[in-house]
XYZ file of C-alpha atoms in Angstrom:
481
model
C 50.376 60.249 -181.521
C 48.043 58.161 -183.639
C 46.572 55.128 -181.889
C 46.287 51.762 -183.594
C 42.502 52.057 -183.443
C 42.661 55.397 -185.256
C 44.343 53.708 -188.225
C 41.124 51.756 -188.752
C 40.739 48.824 -191.153
C 42.635 46.893 -192.387
C 44.929 47.294 -189.365
C 42.224 46.422 -186.840
C 38.522 45.666 -186.877
C 35.850 46.168 -184.185
C 34.895 42.939 -182.398
C 32.683 42.673 -179.335
C 33.911 40.354 -176.566
C 31.773 37.329 -175.755
C 30.379 37.718 -172.214
C 32.066 35.550 -169.587
C 29.540 34.073 -167.137
C 30.003 34.526 -163.368
C 33.474 36.098 -163.550
C 35.674 36.174 -160.444
C 38.904 38.163 -160.258
C 41.556 35.789 -158.911
C 44.506 38.178 -159.132
C 44.795 41.915 -159.544
C 48.204 43.461 -160.148
C 47.972 46.523 -157.917
C 51.532 47.649 -158.649
C 50.950 47.601 -162.396
C 47.589 49.349 -162.045
C 49.352 52.110 -160.117
C 52.088 52.302 -162.738
C 49.440 52.686 -165.433
C 47.636 55.299 -163.311
C 44.311 53.560 -163.848
C 41.381 55.466 -162.342
C 40.207 53.823 -159.133
C 36.652 53.483 -160.427
C 37.977 51.373 -163.307
C 40.336 49.248 -161.222
C 38.535 48.911 -157.890
C 35.016 50.018 -158.763
C 31.946 47.765 -158.676
C 32.213 47.051 -162.401
C 35.978 46.397 -162.483
C 35.706 42.616 -162.753
C 33.102 42.925 -165.509
C 35.461 45.251 -167.371
C 38.432 42.886 -167.026
C 36.293 39.921 -168.071
C 35.208 41.657 -171.267
C 31.604 41.970 -170.107
C 31.706 45.782 -170.128
C 33.414 48.114 -172.580
C 36.329 50.337 -171.686
C 35.191 53.977 -171.625
C 35.326 55.574 -175.074
C 37.009 52.595 -176.731
C 35.617 49.751 -178.802
C 37.320 46.362 -178.541
C 39.331 45.401 -181.614
C 41.176 42.491 -183.203
C 44.029 42.517 -185.697
C 45.054 40.278 -188.565
C 48.551 38.881 -188.846
C 50.327 36.043 -190.598
C 53.426 34.108 -189.602
C 55.931 31.363 -190.163
C 54.888 28.521 -187.865
C 57.545 25.847 -187.453
C 59.143 27.239 -190.604
C 56.032 27.238 -192.795
C 54.179 30.374 -193.809
C 50.565 30.631 -192.701
C 48.716 33.365 -194.560
C 46.199 34.433 -191.936
C 46.361 33.905 -188.205
C 45.352 37.007 -186.281
C 43.899 37.685 -182.857
C 41.686 34.621 -182.676
C 40.809 35.078 -179.005
C 42.603 38.275 -177.980
C 40.939 41.677 -178.059
C 42.507 45.090 -177.670
C 40.239 46.855 -175.175
C 42.125 50.103 -174.535
C 45.035 52.282 -175.611
C 46.156 54.634 -172.860
C 48.912 57.163 -172.267
C 51.036 56.686 -169.143
C 54.129 58.426 -167.737
C 56.165 55.576 -169.237
C 54.580 55.993 -172.674
C 51.660 54.419 -174.543
C 50.208 51.157 -173.286
C 47.721 48.746 -174.802
C 45.397 46.554 -172.750
C 44.416 43.259 -174.309
C 42.087 40.516 -173.090
C 43.229 36.987 -173.917
C 40.378 34.496 -173.930
C 37.608 37.032 -174.564
C 35.768 34.905 -177.126
C 36.074 34.162 -180.838
C 36.929 36.784 -183.439
C 36.802 36.572 -187.243
C 40.368 35.210 -186.971
C 39.491 32.334 -184.616
C 39.569 29.754 -187.432
C 36.765 27.730 -185.879
C 38.164 27.737 -182.334
C 36.084 28.700 -179.301
C 38.038 31.877 -178.549
C 38.521 30.946 -174.923
C 41.584 30.397 -172.749
C 41.567 27.938 -169.869
C 42.484 28.609 -166.251
C 45.586 26.398 -166.468
C 47.245 28.291 -169.318
C 46.032 31.657 -168.036
C 47.741 31.099 -164.689
C 50.947 30.160 -166.494
C 50.713 33.319 -168.616
C 50.153 35.545 -165.588
C 52.986 33.984 -163.592
C 55.464 34.004 -166.469
C 54.745 37.599 -167.436
C 55.400 38.903 -163.946
C 58.314 36.543 -163.248
C 60.120 37.655 -166.399
C 59.535 41.310 -165.588
C 61.039 40.800 -162.129
C 64.066 39.162 -163.773
C 64.540 42.260 -165.925
C 63.532 40.570 -169.182
C 61.491 42.652 -171.666
C 58.008 41.149 -171.621
C 54.318 41.737 -171.908
C 52.765 42.210 -168.462
C 49.701 40.796 -166.737
C 47.231 43.162 -165.086
C 44.584 40.699 -163.950
C 43.358 37.129 -164.056
C 39.609 36.530 -164.128
C 38.167 33.027 -163.802
C 34.770 31.597 -164.697
C 32.940 28.285 -164.184
C 32.310 28.208 -167.955
C 33.257 24.743 -169.232
C 35.886 24.595 -171.977
C 36.916 21.375 -173.692
C 40.602 20.746 -174.361
C 42.327 17.365 -173.895
C 40.124 17.227 -170.790
C 37.224 19.374 -169.576
C 38.545 22.624 -168.080
C 37.176 26.019 -167.100
C 37.612 29.391 -168.774
C 39.689 32.380 -167.726
C 40.707 35.755 -169.137
C 44.070 37.454 -168.671
C 44.374 41.191 -169.199
C 47.765 41.691 -170.806
C 49.602 44.999 -171.020
C 52.313 46.133 -173.432
C 53.338 49.267 -175.304
C 52.221 47.353 -178.398
C 51.144 43.837 -179.275
C 52.268 44.168 -182.893
C 54.303 41.211 -184.096
C 56.613 40.345 -186.957
C 53.583 38.548 -188.360
C 51.635 41.793 -188.763
C 54.261 43.014 -191.207
C 54.362 39.678 -193.009
C 50.593 39.827 -193.405
C 50.489 43.320 -194.895
C 53.532 42.614 -197.082
C 51.932 39.551 -198.658
C 48.192 40.158 -198.382
C 47.969 43.929 -198.343
C 49.560 46.701 -200.373
C 52.935 48.467 -200.143
C 51.075 51.556 -198.945
C 49.465 49.613 -196.073
C 52.818 48.213 -195.021
C 54.335 51.697 -195.042
C 51.484 53.099 -192.947
C 51.980 50.375 -190.329
C 55.750 50.822 -190.173
C 55.523 54.600 -189.933
C 52.881 54.267 -187.205
C 55.195 52.057 -185.137
C 58.103 54.452 -185.605
C 56.034 57.475 -184.600
C 54.469 55.795 -181.574
C 57.284 53.607 -180.261
C 60.562 54.761 -181.853
C 60.062 58.516 -181.730
C 63.796 59.114 -181.288
C 64.177 58.152 -184.955
C 61.890 60.940 -186.184
C 64.855 63.318 -186.270
C 66.118 61.343 -189.274
C 64.664 63.311 -192.172
C 64.999 60.699 -194.912
C 62.055 58.294 -194.711
C 63.940 55.315 -196.138
C 66.920 55.808 -193.865
C 64.603 56.184 -190.876
C 62.912 52.881 -191.657
C 66.272 51.149 -192.061
C 67.360 52.451 -188.655
C 64.065 51.252 -187.207
C 64.496 47.739 -188.598
C 68.055 47.640 -187.319
C 66.864 48.530 -183.828
C 64.061 45.957 -183.950
C 66.614 43.289 -184.870
C 69.015 44.381 -182.137
C 66.232 44.228 -179.563
C 65.340 40.711 -180.646
C 68.979 39.649 -180.431
C 69.356 41.082 -176.932
C 66.123 39.397 -175.856
C 67.265 35.962 -177.000
C 70.615 36.540 -175.259
C 68.720 37.132 -172.028
C 66.699 33.954 -172.539
C 69.838 31.894 -173.098
C 71.602 33.160 -170.015
C 68.575 32.478 -167.813
C 67.984 29.002 -169.208
C 64.593 30.113 -170.528
C 63.032 28.186 -173.397
C 60.120 29.877 -175.164
C 58.883 26.733 -176.843
C 57.274 28.139 -179.978
C 59.253 31.024 -181.489
C 57.181 31.430 -184.630
C 57.357 34.818 -186.338
C 53.822 35.545 -185.155
C 55.131 35.178 -181.588
C 57.911 37.747 -182.061
C 57.163 41.226 -180.758
C 58.124 44.179 -182.940
C 59.325 45.827 -179.699
C 61.557 42.955 -178.595
C 59.268 41.747 -175.803
C 58.760 38.168 -174.698
C 55.314 37.447 -176.096
C 52.792 34.611 -175.817
C 53.662 32.307 -172.944
C 52.558 28.868 -174.047
C 54.752 25.758 -173.715
C 57.644 27.690 -172.139
C 59.963 26.427 -169.439
C 62.986 27.372 -167.379
C 65.462 24.577 -167.958
C 66.396 22.605 -164.859
C 69.044 19.973 -165.605
C 71.236 21.600 -168.228
C 70.988 20.046 -171.676
C 71.911 22.217 -174.613
C 69.307 20.527 -176.815
C 66.533 20.651 -174.218
C 63.055 20.931 -175.798
C 60.309 22.286 -173.540
C 57.392 21.883 -175.973
C 56.220 18.301 -176.384
C 54.665 19.309 -179.728
C 58.126 20.240 -181.074
C 59.078 16.707 -182.054
C 61.988 17.803 -184.263
C 63.498 20.177 -181.714
C 63.201 23.246 -183.920
C 62.874 25.474 -180.864
C 65.298 23.653 -178.564
C 67.354 25.739 -176.138
C 70.498 25.641 -178.296
C 68.490 26.485 -181.427
C 66.905 29.672 -180.078
C 69.679 32.090 -181.171
C 69.621 30.810 -184.763
C 65.821 30.848 -184.821
C 65.897 34.459 -183.661
C 68.121 35.295 -186.616
C 65.924 33.310 -189.020
C 62.827 35.156 -187.838
C 64.541 38.526 -188.262
C 65.458 37.523 -191.799
C 61.758 36.916 -192.516
C 60.928 40.373 -191.130
C 63.570 41.970 -193.352
C 62.127 40.165 -196.377
C 58.650 41.430 -195.532
C 59.872 45.015 -195.111
C 62.345 45.306 -197.991
C 59.956 47.481 -200.013
C 60.045 50.048 -197.184
C 63.748 50.706 -197.669
C 63.688 52.457 -201.056
C 61.504 52.969 -204.120
C 64.300 51.534 -206.240
C 64.179 47.763 -205.752
C 67.916 47.274 -206.246
C 68.753 49.905 -203.638
C 66.197 48.422 -201.261
C 67.749 44.976 -201.732
C 71.220 46.296 -200.884
C 69.924 47.875 -197.685
C 68.055 44.698 -196.771
C 71.210 42.651 -197.291
C 73.121 44.958 -194.949
C 70.482 44.434 -192.265
C 70.994 40.669 -192.399
C 74.285 41.058 -190.513
C 72.855 43.078 -187.620
C 71.441 40.203 -185.579
C 74.572 38.086 -185.292
C 76.754 40.986 -184.184
C 74.186 42.195 -181.654
C 73.553 38.722 -180.274
C 77.230 37.796 -179.926
C 77.943 41.032 -178.088
C 74.918 40.781 -175.791
C 75.259 37.117 -174.897
C 78.949 37.414 -174.008
C 78.258 40.435 -171.820
C 75.559 38.518 -169.988
C 77.560 35.306 -169.563
C 80.468 37.297 -168.166
C 78.121 39.159 -165.822
C 76.819 35.817 -164.540
C 80.403 34.953 -163.601
C 80.846 38.311 -161.909
C 83.295 39.551 -164.525
C 83.444 43.269 -165.214
C 84.284 43.079 -168.905
C 84.518 40.667 -171.815
C 88.038 39.500 -172.647
C 89.618 37.137 -175.147
C 89.246 33.588 -173.899
C 86.043 34.192 -171.941
C 83.932 32.249 -174.437
C 86.136 29.191 -173.879
C 85.812 29.571 -170.101
C 82.020 29.777 -170.327
C 81.681 26.856 -172.728
C 83.865 24.685 -170.477
C 81.488 25.346 -167.594
C 78.410 24.588 -169.696
C 79.999 21.342 -170.873
C 80.670 20.308 -167.271
C 77.107 21.235 -166.337
C 75.734 19.089 -169.142
C 77.918 16.134 -168.206
C 76.799 16.380 -164.586
C 73.161 17.178 -165.414
C 73.499 20.185 -163.144
C 70.575 22.448 -162.399
C 71.025 25.610 -164.481
C 69.702 28.174 -162.004
C 71.202 26.584 -158.890
C 74.651 26.235 -160.443
C 75.078 29.906 -161.285
C 73.547 30.985 -157.982
C 75.944 28.734 -156.055
C 78.952 30.098 -157.943
C 78.203 33.419 -156.275
C 78.137 31.813 -152.829
C 80.798 32.026 -150.146
C 82.593 28.862 -151.277
C 81.845 27.637 -154.816
C 84.166 24.672 -154.245
C 81.446 22.933 -152.226
C 79.652 22.404 -155.549
C 82.286 20.025 -156.876
C 80.348 16.868 -156.002
C 77.473 18.016 -158.215
C 79.652 17.502 -161.283
C 80.354 14.204 -163.006
C 84.076 15.080 -163.076
C 84.894 16.987 -159.863
C 88.542 17.268 -160.834
C 87.648 19.030 -164.068
C 85.429 21.411 -162.135
C 88.326 22.132 -159.763
C 90.485 23.033 -162.766
C 87.772 25.257 -164.200
C 87.248 26.940 -160.837
C 90.941 27.759 -160.650
C 90.919 29.277 -164.136
C 87.833 31.347 -163.306
C 89.442 32.666 -160.148
C 92.605 33.598 -162.027
C 90.512 35.348 -164.682
C 88.700 37.307 -161.966
C 91.965 38.268 -160.289
C 93.388 39.463 -163.612
C 90.816 42.250 -163.809
C 91.214 43.197 -160.168
C 87.832 41.984 -158.938
C 87.271 42.183 -155.205
C 85.949 38.787 -154.135
C 83.171 40.124 -151.921
C 82.012 42.657 -154.508
C 82.116 40.001 -157.212
C 79.858 37.683 -155.210
C 77.440 40.561 -154.613
C 77.313 41.296 -158.358
C 76.612 37.654 -159.077
C 73.763 37.523 -156.574
C 72.230 40.530 -158.331
C 72.586 38.790 -161.706
C 71.827 35.119 -161.000
C 68.330 34.522 -159.601
C 67.692 32.176 -156.717
C 64.132 31.557 -157.884
C 62.641 31.115 -161.348
C 59.226 29.882 -162.433
C 59.839 26.154 -162.552
C 57.068 24.192 -164.231
C 56.318 22.102 -161.163
C 55.838 25.269 -159.085
C 53.348 26.575 -161.625
C 51.556 23.233 -161.778
C 51.201 23.032 -157.988
C 49.556 26.464 -158.007
C 47.329 25.467 -160.936
C 46.191 22.232 -159.284
C 45.240 24.094 -156.113
C 43.468 26.888 -158.006
C 41.424 24.362 -159.966
C 40.241 23.019 -156.591
C 39.281 26.546 -155.544
C 42.345 27.278 -153.379
C 44.354 30.287 -154.602
C 46.670 30.567 -151.582
C 49.546 28.770 -153.320
C 49.080 30.927 -156.409
C 49.248 34.135 -154.402
C 52.294 32.925 -152.465
C 54.070 32.060 -155.709
C 53.271 35.467 -157.201
C 54.871 37.161 -154.182
C 58.023 35.035 -154.310
C 58.492 35.511 -158.059
C 58.466 39.283 -157.566
C 61.845 39.075 -155.774
C 63.842 36.386 -157.621
C 67.263 37.619 -156.480
C 66.320 37.846 -152.801
C 66.965 34.413 -151.294
C 65.137 33.897 -148.009
C 65.133 30.819 -145.823
C 61.343 30.733 -145.877
C 61.399 30.514 -149.674
C 63.823 27.579 -149.898
C 61.274 25.204 -151.430
C 60.730 27.573 -154.358
C 64.444 27.448 -155.207
C 64.620 23.657 -155.369
C 64.438 21.765 -158.668
C 61.695 19.223 -159.186
C 62.273 16.044 -157.196
C 64.746 13.789 -158.942
C 62.245 10.921 -158.978
C 59.575 13.042 -160.665
C 59.639 13.035 -164.475
C 60.001 16.404 -166.128
C 56.641 18.090 -166.584
C 55.772 18.170 -170.268
C 53.870 21.115 -171.688
C 52.264 21.647 -175.066
C 50.572 24.373 -177.077
C 47.163 23.436 -175.634
C 45.637 26.471 -173.950
């Protein structure tokens, strides 16, 4: 299979990382290193930290950056690109191809005047979120290591630098296709699409017709995005900045910036303080996912046929894929959270009634669904603003469960496997960040361990399952990183 580096310019350009002074590896993901089958001399050797800091080159590979565009808050930006992220390796693993990328490795030609660095605060959040989402079963980029440095970096306040080594089958985004569609040539766009199909959608290569194969590929990309957003919604996860340049062509959660797991349920919750109009609010995420897929289809229409009219017809047909895939996926997941074995008529009403009650009572999203799978969900009634309405809902849910023959004990077990006890709440992350900035990584390491088993509630982990104290204002996060 052809690597991205082998495609050469204009798909990627060589860029040397900027050395990071006095690097210290704070976290190393041993399980992921084993999964990747990294040679021990690379992972645990004397030069491993230098390698993961960007101070030494990966064997037989030159670091590279890519150009991409994107719609940011609905407006097209012609050139964004890897301003501070460098691809340092492409490797083959038993699970397929993997790319290793350093985030915060210094400025590239796409840095647009920025310093090319990432700070410890945002790097810790990225590491924690990547591994927490993976443990929850959500498609995501992964984090292999976190390297810190005393190098001063100025943001809203003076901070210090860090580098995260991210891992994914590919870091290509919707924005890469927008860039080559608008700033490149049709031939370049076709080369990129065919590369992605060959390397990451090889099951489609049996389709002989090139145009049909590309249409099937786009359909699958859209379905993956729809399923991803459905997972976000049913976990109460808010991405915060779902621009097209933050949408993975593989349907992975990508770029953890001002994200947050919602605590008190509010359908219009906004986790990014920079999103003053609520474009990326919790309730808006499904529609934004569809809007972003529409932009990808527009960028790729020329790939669907040489005849423009035929290509337009195929593109129009693809516009309906997202809604069908999302509706199917989100209902399956909501029903699974209630321990139901199948989706039936009336289930959407049952789910929306519960969400309405949760919003009225300002109920904690994660705790509510976890408690429903407990021995006696009725003890939750006082958490709701209208306990009597919750009692009525609880009765309807129980009758719905009985109608499909669910065994009560088995149903509760299914729910405990579906509804996490622990998610990465912002105050948990901030506590670990504050300690790490003082030089104490014990809280960070403890949090990493707990997040690796989100469905396994243990008495010793009770504090990680609690929402932020009621008297504490919600922690606001922004795009600053």
